[in-house]
């Protein structure tokens, strides 16, 4: 038998098995599998009354199954993100990725140097570039989120193996939370004010300014600058989305997973826009020539700037709080279903 | 066709439950993998090699079997034998098995 000198398919099989085994058990397990294969081969050789040849080896190996199959039971179950963390992982993705897309797009368009008049080719190039940017950011964010969850999976032992149901008392069950009722009047008021803003900023932009009555003569000075006007499409987007959400809420009557995610998205957009505007307050409006004989422009400007900073800051903080509240609701809802599923069988 | 396949799967699943008991019961004497597979097969329980060998290792890790290497005909062989803990557990498993058989019989003999 020349099996000892020439590389046989058994050697190849064992090499493949060895590669897939954890180093710690490799030598021992491979030796054992080799001896088992040899036993099977000897037996077959005796039964068939001939020396083992490649065909016989192949038949024996076929009985053992592929290297992956034979190795699988020796390996502990390995997860990058295990079944216990996976639902939360998906939830985080669903919340974070849209927010990241929006922030990345906003970031791009703020940074972009768009010269007027807008040229179609340049605009298309910018649109494609901003989408490309958003895609890269999303991929990177996805990678980071996976990394964070993989570390959690690795670092927290409870996530490694399916937890055995601990001593559990049915009386510890939380009461079913009442479906979160929406506040109808608030929504209707919001829609009304947004509509006013939409109409004002889109159709009567040139009429926004300061009206002065000087010696019986009315004069008008616009106060919004081009810098501000550039942000109107973004504001329109936010307002339209908010109205859409409000209408959905009015129809469904309660907060649900989809509407919460929608609201998180809107609030993120709101934060993005407000953060951008807050950094450009002095350029958003002008009082040049608006005050006529009243003068005192400097004082009024600094007062207005302070007020605007406050307004935007409050918007950012309240949107942030809303995002946290919505996320907590979602996570809690998800956590409850997970608990239900894992413990329901016991 | 699909029915036959799902029947096969159901039978396989049922067998899986008895393998541990079968293996433990056959390891009162020292056995090496291939021999054990043959003897189980002769007694009517044919187990896939890819299932049996890892199972032996698992039972050893669980402390129900002990193993030792031995050189025979210039070939190392790993021998398995039931451990003290395994000896303690085996009769209880047998009892459980008997009561399950009795229960199933009464359930099916209606």
Coordinates of C-alpha atoms in Angstrom, one line a residue:
Chain A
X1 CA 0.0 0.0 0.0
X2 CA 1.5 3.3 -1.0
X3 CA -0.8 5.4 1.0
X4 CA 2.0 6.3 3.5
X5 CA 4.2 8.0 0.9
X6 CA 1.8 9.6 -1.5
X7 CA -0.7 12.2 -0.6
X8 CA -4.1 10.6 -0.6
X9 CA -7.6 12.1 -0.6
X10 CA -7.7 11.1 3.1
X11 CA -4.8 13.4 3.7
X12 CA -6.5 16.2 1.9
X13 CA -9.7 15.5 3.8
X14 CA -7.9 15.7 7.1
X15 CA -6.1 18.8 6.0
X16 CA -9.5 20.4 5.3
X17 CA -10.9 19.2 8.6
X18 CA -7.8 20.5 10.4
X19 CA -8.1 24.0 8.9
X20 CA -11.6 24.4 10.2
X21 CA -10.9 23.2 13.8
X22 CA -10.0 25.4 16.7
X23 CA -6.2 25.2 17.2
X24 CA -6.7 23.9 20.8
X25 CA -8.4 20.7 19.7
X26 CA -6.9 20.4 16.2
X27 CA -4.2 17.7 16.7
X28 CA -6.3 15.5 19.0
X29 CA -9.4 15.6 16.8
X30 CA -7.6 15.1 13.5
X31 CA -5.7 12.1 15.0
X32 CA -9.0 10.6 16.1
X33 CA -10.8 11.2 12.8
X34 CA -7.8 9.7 11.0
X35 CA -7.9 6.6 13.1
X36 CA -11.7 6.3 12.6
X37 CA -11.3 6.6 8.8
X38 CA -8.6 4.0 8.9
X39 CA -10.9 1.6 10.8
X40 CA -13.6 2.1 8.3
X41 CA -11.2 1.6 5.5
X42 CA -9.7 -1.5 6.9
X43 CA -13.2 -3.0 7.4
X44 CA -14.2 -2.2 3.9
X45 CA -11.0 -3.6 2.5
X46 CA -11.5 -6.8 4.4
X47 CA -15.1 -7.1 3.2
X48 CA -14.2 -6.4 -0.4
X49 CA -11.1 -8.6 -0.2
X50 CA -8.8 -6.0 -1.8
X51 CA -6.3 -3.3 -0.9
X52 CA -7.8 0.1 -0.3
X53 CA -7.7 2.2 -3.4
X54 CA -8.9 5.7 -4.1
X55 CA -12.4 4.6 -5.0
X56 CA -12.7 2.8 -1.6
X57 CA -11.3 5.9 0.2
X58 CA -13.8 8.1 -1.5
X59 CA -16.6 5.8 -0.5
X60 CA -15.5 5.9 3.1
X61 CA -15.1 9.6 3.1
X62 CA -18.5 10.0 1.6
X63 CA -19.9 8.1 4.6
X64 CA -18.1 10.5 6.9
X65 CA -19.5 13.5 5.1
X66 CA -17.9 16.7 4.0
X67 CA -15.2 18.2 6.1
X68 CA -17.6 21.0 7.1
X69 CA -20.2 18.5 8.2
X70 CA -17.8 16.5 10.3
X71 CA -16.2 19.5 11.9
X72 CA -19.5 21.4 12.6
X73 CA -20.4 19.4 15.8
X74 CA -17.0 20.0 17.2
X75 CA -17.3 23.7 17.0
X76 CA -19.1 25.8 19.5
X77 CA -21.9 27.9 18.0
X78 CA -20.4 31.1 16.9
X79 CA -22.1 34.4 16.3
X80 CA -20.9 37.7 15.3
X81 CA -24.3 39.0 16.5
X82 CA -26.3 36.3 18.2
X83 CA -30.1 35.7 18.1
X84 CA -30.5 37.6 21.4
X85 CA -28.9 40.8 20.2
X86 CA -30.1 40.6 16.6
X87 CA -33.5 42.2 17.0
X88 CA -31.9 45.1 18.8
X89 CA -29.2 45.3 16.2
X90 CA -31.9 45.5 13.4
X91 CA -33.8 48.2 15.4
X92 CA -30.7 50.3 15.8
X93 CA -30.0 50.0 12.1
X94 CA -33.5 51.0 11.2
X95 CA -33.2 54.1 13.4
X96 CA -29.6 55.1 12.8
X97 CA -29.2 54.5 9.1
X98 CA -32.0 56.9 7.9
X99 CA -30.8 59.6 10.3
X100 CA -27.2 59.2 9.0
X101 CA -28.4 59.4 5.4
X102 CA -30.2 62.7 6.2
X103 CA -27.3 64.2 8.1
X104 CA -24.9 63.2 5.4
X105 CA -27.0 64.8 2.7
X106 CA -27.5 67.9 4.8
X107 CA -23.8 68.0 5.5
X108 CA -23.0 67.7 1.8
X109 CA -25.4 70.4 0.6
X110 CA -24.3 72.8 3.3
X111 CA -20.7 72.3 2.4
X112 CA -21.3 72.4 -1.4
X113 CA -20.5 75.6 -3.1
X114 CA -23.5 76.1 -5.2
X115 CA -23.2 79.1 -7.5
X116 CA -26.2 80.8 -8.9
X117 CA -27.7 80.5 -11.5
X118 CA -27.8 76.8 -11.0
X119 CA -26.4 74.8 -13.9
X120 CA -28.2 71.6 -14.7
X121 CA -25.1 69.5 -15.2
X122 CA -23.4 70.8 -12.1
X123 CA -26.6 70.2 -10.1
X124 CA -26.8 66.6 -11.3
X125 CA -23.1 66.1 -10.5
X126 CA -23.7 67.4 -7.0
X127 CA -26.8 65.3 -6.5
X128 CA -24.9 62.2 -7.6
X129 CA -21.9 63.1 -5.4
X130 CA -24.1 63.7 -2.4
X131 CA -25.8 60.4 -2.9
X132 CA -22.4 58.7 -3.3
X133 CA -21.3 60.4 -0.1
X134 CA -24.4 59.3 1.8
X135 CA -23.8 55.7 0.6
X136 CA -20.2 55.7 1.8
X137 CA -21.3 57.1 5.1
X138 CA -24.1 54.5 5.5
X139 CA -21.7 51.7 4.7
X140 CA -19.2 53.0 7.2
X141 CA -21.9 53.5 9.8
X142 CA -23.2 50.0 9.2
X143 CA -19.7 48.7 9.7
X144 CA -19.4 50.6 13.0
X145 CA -22.7 49.4 14.3
X146 CA -21.8 45.8 13.4
X147 CA -18.5 46.3 15.2
X148 CA -20.2 47.6 18.3
X149 CA -22.6 44.8 18.5
X150 CA -19.9 42.2 17.8
X151 CA -18.0 43.6 20.7
X152 CA -21.1 43.5 22.9
X153 CA -21.7 39.9 21.8
X154 CA -18.1 39.0 22.6
X155 CA -17.9 40.9 25.9
X156 CA -21.2 40.1 27.5
X157 CA -21.4 36.4 28.3
X158 CA -25.2 36.3 28.6
X159 CA -25.4 37.1 24.9
X160 CA -23.1 34.2 23.9
X161 CA -25.4 31.3 24.6
X162 CA -29.2 31.3 24.7
X163 CA -30.0 32.2 28.2
X164 CA -31.7 29.5 30.3
X165 CA -34.9 30.9 31.5
X166 CA -34.2 32.1 35.1
X167 CA -36.6 31.7 37.9
X168 CA -39.6 33.5 36.6
X169 CA -42.7 34.8 38.3
X170 CA -45.7 35.5 36.1
X171 CA -46.7 38.3 38.5
X172 CA -43.6 40.2 37.4
X173 CA -45.1 40.7 34.0
X174 CA -45.6 44.4 33.2
X175 CA -49.2 45.5 32.5
X176 CA -49.8 46.0 28.8
X177 CA -49.1 49.6 28.2
X178 CA -52.0 51.5 26.7
X179 CA -51.5 52.2 23.1
X180 CA -50.0 55.7 23.0
X181 CA -52.8 58.0 22.2
X182 CA -52.0 60.9 19.9
X183 CA -52.9 64.4 20.8
X184 CA -55.4 65.4 18.1
X185 CA -55.6 69.1 18.8
X186 CA -51.8 69.4 18.9
X187 CA -51.5 67.7 15.5
X188 CA -54.1 69.8 13.9
X189 CA -52.5 73.0 15.2
X190 CA -49.1 71.8 14.0
X191 CA -50.5 71.2 10.5
X192 CA -52.1 74.6 10.4
X193 CA -48.9 76.5 11.4
X194 CA -46.7 74.5 9.1
X195 CA -49.1 75.2 6.2
X196 CA -48.9 78.9 7.0
X197 CA -45.1 78.7 7.1
X198 CA -45.0 76.7 3.8
X199 CA -47.2 79.2 2.0
X200 CA -45.4 82.2 3.5
X201 CA -41.9 81.0 2.7
X202 CA -42.7 79.6 -0.7
X203 CA -45.2 82.0 -2.2
X204 CA -44.8 85.3 -0.3
X205 CA -41.1 85.2 0.3
X206 CA -40.6 88.7 -1.1
X207 CA -43.1 90.1 1.3
X208 CA -41.3 89.0 4.4
X209 CA -39.6 92.1 5.7
X210 CA -40.1 95.2 7.7
X211 CA -42.8 97.7 6.9
X212 CA -42.2 101.2 8.0
X213 CA -44.6 104.1 7.9
X214 CA -42.5 107.2 7.4
X215 CA -44.4 110.5 7.1
X216 CA -47.5 108.7 5.8
X217 CA -45.4 106.8 3.3
X218 CA -45.1 103.0 3.6
X219 CA -41.7 101.6 2.9
X220 CA -40.7 97.9 2.9
X221 CA -37.3 96.3 3.4
X222 CA -36.8 92.6 3.0
X223 CA -34.8 91.0 5.8
X224 CA -34.1 87.5 4.6
X225 CA -30.8 86.9 2.9
X226 CA -29.9 84.6 0.1
X227 CA -28.1 82.4 2.7
X228 CA -31.4 81.8 4.4
X229 CA -33.3 81.3 1.1
X230 CA -30.9 78.5 0.2
X231 CA -32.3 76.5 3.2
X232 CA -35.9 76.9 2.2
X233 CA -36.0 73.6 0.2
X234 CA -34.6 71.8 3.2
X235 CA -37.2 73.4 5.5
X236 CA -39.9 72.5 3.0
X237 CA -38.8 68.9 3.1
X238 CA -39.0 68.9 6.9
X239 CA -42.4 70.6 6.9
X240 CA -43.9 68.3 4.3
X241 CA -42.6 65.2 6.1
X242 CA -44.0 66.5 9.4
X243 CA -47.4 67.1 7.8
X244 CA -47.3 63.6 6.3
X245 CA -46.5 62.2 9.7
X246 CA -49.3 64.2 11.4
X247 CA -51.8 63.1 8.8
X248 CA -50.8 59.4 9.3
X249 CA -51.1 59.9 13.1
X250 CA -54.5 61.5 12.8
X251 CA -55.6 58.5 10.7
X252 CA -54.2 55.7 12.9
X253 CA -55.0 57.5 16.2
X254 CA -52.0 55.9 18.0
X255 CA -48.2 55.8 17.9
X256 CA -46.9 52.7 16.2
X257 CA -43.4 51.4 15.3
X258 CA -43.5 52.8 11.8
X259 CA -44.7 56.3 12.9
X260 CA -42.1 56.4 15.7
X261 CA -39.3 55.6 13.3
X262 CA -40.7 58.3 11.0
X263 CA -40.8 60.8 13.9
X264 CA -37.2 59.9 14.8
X265 CA -36.2 60.6 11.2
X266 CA -38.0 63.9 11.2
X267 CA -36.5 65.0 14.5
X268 CA -33.1 64.1 13.2
X269 CA -33.7 66.2 10.1
X270 CA -34.9 69.0 12.4
X271 CA -31.8 68.8 14.5
X272 CA -29.6 68.8 11.3
X273 CA -31.3 71.9 9.9
X274 CA -31.4 73.8 13.2
X275 CA -27.8 73.0 13.9
X276 CA -26.8 74.4 10.5
X277 CA -28.9 77.5 10.9
X278 CA -27.6 78.2 14.4
X279 CA -24.1 78.4 13.1
X280 CA -25.1 80.9 10.4
X281 CA -27.5 83.1 12.4
X282 CA -25.7 86.4 11.5
X283 CA -26.0 85.7 7.8
X284 CA -29.6 84.6 7.8
X285 CA -31.2 88.1 7.9
X286 CA -30.2 91.7 7.4
X287 CA -31.6 94.8 9.0
X288 CA -29.8 97.1 6.6
X289 CA -32.0 100.1 6.0
X290 CA -34.9 98.4 7.6
X291 CA -35.2 100.6 10.7
X292 CA -35.3 103.9 9.0
X293 CA -35.0 106.7 11.5
X294 CA -35.3 104.4 14.5
X295 CA -31.6 103.5 14.3
X296 CA -30.2 101.2 17.0
X297 CA -29.6 98.5 14.6
X298 CA -26.6 97.0 16.5
X299 CA -28.5 96.5 19.7
X300 CA -31.5 95.0 17.9
X301 CA -29.3 92.6 16.0
X302 CA -27.5 91.3 19.0
X303 CA -30.9 90.9 20.8
X304 CA -32.4 89.1 17.8
X305 CA -29.3 86.8 17.5
X306 CA -29.7 85.8 21.1
X307 CA -33.3 85.1 20.6
X308 CA -32.7 83.0 17.5
X309 CA -29.9 81.1 19.2
X310 CA -32.3 80.3 22.0
X311 CA -35.1 79.2 19.6
X312 CA -32.8 76.9 17.6
X313 CA -31.2 75.5 20.8
X314 CA -34.6 74.7 22.2
X315 CA -35.6 73.1 18.9
X316 CA -32.4 71.0 18.9
X317 CA -32.8 69.9 22.6
X318 CA -36.5 69.1 22.3
X319 CA -36.0 67.1 19.1
X320 CA -33.2 65.3 20.8
X321 CA -35.4 64.5 23.7
X322 CA -38.1 63.3 21.4
X323 CA -35.7 61.0 19.6
X324 CA -34.6 59.5 22.9
X325 CA -38.2 59.0 24.0
X326 CA -39.2 57.4 20.7
X327 CA -36.2 55.2 20.7
X328 CA -36.8 54.1 24.3
X329 CA -40.4 53.3 23.4
X330 CA -39.3 51.2 20.4
X331 CA -36.6 49.4 22.4
X332 CA -39.0 48.7 25.2
X333 CA -41.6 47.3 22.8
X334 CA -39.0 45.2 21.2
X335 CA -37.6 44.0 24.5
X336 CA -41.1 43.0 25.7
X337 CA -41.7 40.9 22.5
X338 CA -38.3 39.2 23.0
X339 CA -39.1 38.3 26.5
X340 CA -42.5 37.0 25.4
X341 CA -40.9 34.8 22.8
X342 CA -38.2 33.4 25.0
X343 CA -40.3 32.8 28.0
X344 CA -43.6 32.0 26.4
X345 CA -42.6 28.3 25.8
X346 CA -41.7 27.6 29.4
Chain B
X1 CA -41.9 12.7 -2.4
X2 CA -42.0 15.5 0.0
X3 CA -44.0 13.4 2.5
X4 CA -41.4 10.7 2.4
X5 CA -38.7 13.2 3.1
X6 CA -40.5 14.8 6.0
X7 CA -41.3 11.3 7.4
X8 CA -37.5 10.5 7.2
X9 CA -36.8 13.7 9.0
X10 CA -39.4 12.9 11.7
X11 CA -37.9 9.5 12.3
X12 CA -34.4 11.0 12.4
X13 CA -35.5 13.4 15.0
X14 CA -37.0 10.7 17.1
X15 CA -33.9 8.6 16.9
X16 CA -31.7 11.5 17.9
X17 CA -33.4 11.5 21.3
X18 CA -32.4 7.9 22.0
X19 CA -28.8 8.0 20.7
X20 CA -27.3 9.3 24.0
X21 CA -28.9 6.5 26.0
X22 CA -27.9 3.9 23.4
X23 CA -24.3 5.1 23.4
X24 CA -24.0 5.3 27.2
X25 CA -25.5 1.8 27.5
X26 CA -22.9 0.4 25.1
X27 CA -19.9 2.0 26.8
X28 CA -19.9 -0.1 29.9
X29 CA -16.8 -1.7 28.4
X30 CA -14.1 0.3 26.7
X31 CA -15.0 0.9 23.0
X32 CA -13.4 2.8 20.2
X33 CA -15.5 4.8 17.8
X34 CA -15.6 2.6 14.8
X35 CA -16.3 -0.6 16.9
X36 CA -19.1 1.2 18.7
X37 CA -20.7 2.3 15.5
X38 CA -20.5 -1.3 14.2
X39 CA -22.0 -2.7 17.4
X40 CA -24.8 -0.2 17.5
X41 CA -25.5 -0.9 13.8
X42 CA -25.6 -4.7 14.5
X43 CA -28.1 -4.1 17.2
X44 CA -30.3 -2.1 14.7
X45 CA -29.3 1.5 15.4
X46 CA -27.3 2.7 12.6
X47 CA -25.8 6.1 13.3
X48 CA -24.0 8.3 10.8
X49 CA -20.3 8.5 11.6
X50 CA -20.4 12.2 11.4
X51 CA -23.0 12.2 14.2
X52 CA -21.6 9.5 16.5
X53 CA -18.0 10.7 16.8
X54 CA -18.7 14.3 17.8
X55 CA -21.3 12.9 20.2
X56 CA -18.7 10.8 21.9
X57 CA -16.6 13.9 22.4
X58 CA -19.5 15.9 23.7
X59 CA -20.4 13.2 26.2
X60 CA -16.8 13.2 27.3
X61 CA -16.8 17.0 27.8
X62 CA -20.0 16.6 29.8
X63 CA -18.2 14.2 32.0
X64 CA -20.4 11.2 31.1
X65 CA -17.6 9.3 29.3
X66 CA -13.9 9.0 29.8
X67 CA -11.4 8.6 27.0
X68 CA -7.9 7.4 26.6
X69 CA -5.5 6.9 23.7
X70 CA -4.1 3.5 23.0
X71 CA -1.7 2.3 20.4
X72 CA -2.9 -0.8 18.6
X73 CA -1.2 -2.2 15.5
X74 CA 0.9 1.0 15.2
X75 CA -2.4 2.9 15.1
X76 CA -3.5 5.3 17.9
X77 CA -7.1 4.6 18.9
X78 CA -9.2 6.6 21.3
X79 CA -11.2 4.4 23.7
X80 CA -14.3 5.6 25.4
X81 CA -15.7 4.2 28.6
X82 CA -18.6 5.3 30.8
X83 CA -17.4 7.6 33.7
X84 CA -18.5 7.4 37.3
X85 CA -20.9 10.2 36.7
X86 CA -22.2 8.4 33.6
X87 CA -22.7 5.3 35.7
X88 CA -24.7 7.3 38.1
X89 CA -26.9 8.8 35.5
X90 CA -27.4 5.8 33.2
X91 CA -29.9 3.9 35.4
X92 CA -31.9 7.1 35.8
X93 CA -32.0 7.6 32.1
X94 CA -33.1 3.9 31.7
X95 CA -35.9 4.5 34.2
X96 CA -37.0 7.6 32.4
X97 CA -36.9 5.7 29.1
X98 CA -39.0 2.9 30.5
X99 CA -41.6 5.2 31.8
X100 CA -41.7 7.0 28.5
X101 CA -42.2 3.7 26.6
X102 CA -45.0 2.8 29.0
X103 CA -46.6 6.2 28.6
X104 CA -46.4 6.2 24.9
X105 CA -47.7 2.6 24.7
X106 CA -50.7 3.6 26.8
X107 CA -51.2 6.6 24.7
X108 CA -51.0 4.8 21.4
X109 CA -52.8 1.6 22.4
X110 CA -56.2 3.1 22.5

